[in-house]
Amino acid sequence: MRLGAGLLAAGVGLAVFSLDAQVPIAVVIAGWAMAGLGIGMAFSTLSVLLLDRSADGEEGANSSALQINDAVVQSLWLALGSIAFAALLPVAPLWGFAAAFGGSFVIALLALLMTRRLAPPAGS
């Protein structure tokens, strides 16, 4: 989880450089690839930990709750980021992009911070 969240934060941090036209596109592509790898690592690990911690018979409900939470949080951030972007676009277009990237970076850092609360699976 920690490695995945760290890769996500580092990847979004690299992707922020897309705001500078002088930065090669390869840097931005590497950032998004790193962020995608981090998401894949973190979410799959979180799913396994959730199933490990679930009581017998509650695995399905807990797994569904995890997926619903994922969809709701993504929708909420997309809505809030879109509002910030739309509000800033007419007056400061670059700041509109920066707000969306910056908010995503903050969320990634919060995810990394929250990994400190996780304990290893019971069998390890």
mmCIF file of C-alpha atoms in Angstrom:
data_model
loop_
_atom_site.group_PDB
_atom_site.id
_atom_site.type_symbol
_atom_site.label_atom_id
_atom_site.label_comp_id
_atom_site.label_asym_id
_atom_site.label_seq_id
_atom_site.Cartn_x
_atom_site.Cartn_y
_atom_site.Cartn_z
ATOM 1 C CA MET A 1 0.000 0.000 0.000
ATOM 2 C CA ARG A 2 2.712 2.439 0.992
ATOM 3 C CA LEU A 3 4.703 1.847 -2.182
ATOM 4 C CA GLY A 4 1.573 2.173 -4.326
ATOM 5 C CA ALA A 5 0.489 5.418 -2.658
ATOM 6 C CA GLY A 6 4.035 6.758 -2.920
ATOM 7 C CA LEU A 7 4.198 5.943 -6.632
ATOM 8 C CA LEU A 8 0.819 7.592 -7.115
ATOM 9 C CA ALA A 9 1.959 10.786 -5.382
ATOM 10 C CA ALA A 10 5.273 10.835 -7.269
ATOM 11 C CA GLY A 11 3.513 10.192 -10.576
ATOM 12 C CA VAL A 12 0.994 12.976 -10.096
ATOM 13 C CA GLY A 13 3.863 15.222 -8.999
ATOM 14 C CA LEU A 14 5.659 14.494 -12.272
ATOM 15 C CA ALA A 15 2.480 14.994 -14.291
ATOM 16 C CA VAL A 16 2.178 18.515 -12.860
ATOM 17 C CA PHE A 17 5.158 19.407 -15.033
ATOM 18 C CA SER A 18 2.842 19.137 -18.051
ATOM 19 C CA LEU A 19 1.901 22.734 -17.225
ATOM 20 C CA ASP A 20 5.344 23.798 -18.457
ATOM 21 C CA ALA A 21 5.623 23.633 -22.254
ATOM 22 C CA GLN A 22 9.408 23.201 -21.979
ATOM 23 C CA VAL A 23 9.137 19.833 -20.220
ATOM 24 C CA PRO A 24 9.435 16.866 -22.596
ATOM 25 C CA ILE A 25 6.269 14.833 -23.050
ATOM 26 C CA ALA A 26 8.205 11.715 -21.965
ATOM 27 C CA VAL A 27 8.361 13.124 -18.418
ATOM 28 C CA VAL A 28 4.591 13.536 -18.313
ATOM 29 C CA ILE A 29 3.997 10.064 -19.767
ATOM 30 C CA ALA A 30 6.377 8.579 -17.193
ATOM 31 C CA GLY A 31 4.495 10.401 -14.447
ATOM 32 C CA TRP A 32 1.105 9.067 -15.528
ATOM 33 C CA ALA A 33 2.544 5.555 -15.936
ATOM 34 C CA MET A 34 3.980 5.762 -12.426
ATOM 35 C CA ALA A 35 0.659 7.021 -11.043
ATOM 36 C CA GLY A 36 -1.229 4.207 -12.785
ATOM 37 C CA LEU A 37 1.181 1.609 -11.413
ATOM 38 C CA GLY A 38 0.738 3.083 -7.941
ATOM 39 C CA ILE A 39 -3.059 2.965 -8.173
ATOM 40 C CA GLY A 40 -2.925 -0.651 -9.320
ATOM 41 C CA MET A 41 -0.593 -1.647 -6.512
ATOM 42 C CA ALA A 42 -2.462 0.223 -3.792
ATOM 43 C CA PHE A 43 -6.015 -0.738 -4.745
ATOM 44 C CA SER A 44 -5.295 -4.434 -5.245
ATOM 45 C CA THR A 45 -3.431 -4.571 -1.922
ATOM 46 C CA LEU A 46 -6.264 -2.725 -0.203
ATOM 47 C CA SER A 47 -8.749 -5.232 -1.608
ATOM 48 C CA VAL A 48 -6.715 -8.156 -0.262
ATOM 49 C CA LEU A 49 -6.377 -6.509 3.170
ATOM 50 C CA LEU A 50 -10.114 -5.820 3.244
ATOM 51 C CA LEU A 51 -10.935 -9.449 2.513
ATOM 52 C CA ASP A 52 -8.383 -10.601 5.097
ATOM 53 C CA ARG A 53 -9.966 -8.415 7.783
ATOM 54 C CA SER A 54 -13.575 -9.256 6.873
ATOM 55 C CA ALA A 55 -15.532 -11.601 9.111
ATOM 56 C CA ASP A 56 -16.777 -14.821 7.544
ATOM 57 C CA GLY A 57 -19.797 -14.108 5.383
ATOM 58 C CA GLU A 58 -19.137 -10.351 5.159
ATOM 59 C CA GLU A 59 -16.592 -10.456 2.349
ATOM 60 C CA GLY A 60 -19.125 -9.629 -0.387
ATOM 61 C CA ALA A 61 -20.696 -6.697 1.451
ATOM 62 C CA ASN A 62 -17.303 -5.266 2.385
ATOM 63 C CA SER A 63 -15.945 -5.662 -1.135
ATOM 64 C CA SER A 64 -19.031 -3.927 -2.536
ATOM 65 C CA ALA A 65 -18.665 -1.121 -0.005
ATOM 66 C CA LEU A 66 -15.052 -0.628 -1.093
ATOM 67 C CA GLN A 67 -16.073 -0.361 -4.752
ATOM 68 C CA ILE A 68 -18.943 2.014 -3.968
ATOM 69 C CA ASN A 69 -16.605 4.189 -1.893
ATOM 70 C CA ASP A 70 -14.102 4.249 -4.752
ATOM 71 C CA ALA A 71 -16.763 5.337 -7.246
ATOM 72 C CA VAL A 72 -18.260 7.986 -4.948
ATOM 73 C CA VAL A 73 -14.909 9.544 -4.055
ATOM 74 C CA GLN A 74 -13.821 9.629 -7.703
ATOM 75 C CA SER A 75 -17.120 11.233 -8.717
ATOM 76 C CA LEU A 76 -16.906 13.772 -5.911
ATOM 77 C CA TRP A 77 -13.330 14.772 -6.772
ATOM 78 C CA LEU A 78 -14.172 14.968 -10.466
ATOM 79 C CA ALA A 79 -17.098 17.286 -9.684
ATOM 80 C CA LEU A 80 -15.121 19.511 -7.294
ATOM 81 C CA GLY A 81 -12.095 19.625 -9.584
ATOM 82 C CA SER A 82 -14.308 20.508 -12.543
ATOM 83 C CA ILE A 83 -15.943 23.333 -10.595
ATOM 84 C CA ALA A 84 -12.548 24.753 -9.598
ATOM 85 C CA PHE A 85 -11.246 24.378 -13.140
ATOM 86 C CA ALA A 86 -14.326 26.044 -14.674
ATOM 87 C CA ALA A 87 -14.224 28.896 -12.157
ATOM 88 C CA LEU A 88 -10.548 29.638 -12.772
ATOM 89 C CA LEU A 89 -10.439 29.041 -16.527
ATOM 90 C CA PRO A 90 -11.794 32.456 -17.648
ATOM 91 C CA VAL A 91 -9.508 34.455 -15.344
ATOM 92 C CA ALA A 92 -6.362 32.311 -15.027
ATOM 93 C CA PRO A 93 -6.321 29.217 -17.254
ATOM 94 C CA LEU A 94 -2.983 27.931 -15.955
ATOM 95 C CA TRP A 95 -4.239 28.147 -12.368
ATOM 96 C CA GLY A 96 -7.298 26.101 -13.337
ATOM 97 C CA PHE A 97 -5.054 23.248 -14.412
ATOM 98 C CA ALA A 98 -2.788 23.754 -11.401
ATOM 99 C CA ALA A 99 -5.761 23.548 -9.025
ATOM 100 C CA ALA A 100 -6.894 20.244 -10.499
ATOM 101 C CA PHE A 101 -3.390 18.741 -10.429
ATOM 102 C CA GLY A 102 -2.629 20.201 -7.001
ATOM 103 C CA GLY A 103 -5.781 18.772 -5.473
ATOM 104 C CA SER A 104 -4.979 15.339 -6.906
ATOM 105 C CA PHE A 105 -1.464 15.586 -5.485
ATOM 106 C CA VAL A 106 -2.828 16.481 -2.032
ATOM 107 C CA ILE A 107 -5.210 13.504 -2.137
ATOM 108 C CA ALA A 108 -2.322 11.217 -3.109
ATOM 109 C CA LEU A 109 -0.229 12.549 -0.206
ATOM 110 C CA LEU A 110 -3.152 11.990 2.173
ATOM 111 C CA ALA A 111 -3.434 8.401 0.919
ATOM 112 C CA LEU A 112 0.279 7.947 1.579
ATOM 113 C CA LEU A 113 -0.145 9.356 5.080
ATOM 114 C CA MET A 114 -3.076 7.031 5.783
ATOM 115 C CA THR A 115 -1.022 3.942 4.921
ATOM 116 C CA ARG A 116 0.710 4.366 8.271
ATOM 117 C CA ARG A 117 -2.473 3.052 9.895
ATOM 118 C CA LEU A 118 -2.391 -0.278 8.052
ATOM 119 C CA ALA A 119 -1.058 -3.396 9.691
ATOM 120 C CA PRO A 120 0.223 -6.437 7.774
ATOM 121 C CA PRO A 121 -2.250 -9.265 7.030
ATOM 122 C CA ALA A 122 -2.907 -11.683 9.880
ATOM 123 C CA GLY A 123 -1.017 -14.587 8.272
ATOM 124 C CA SER A 124 2.272 -12.737 7.692
#
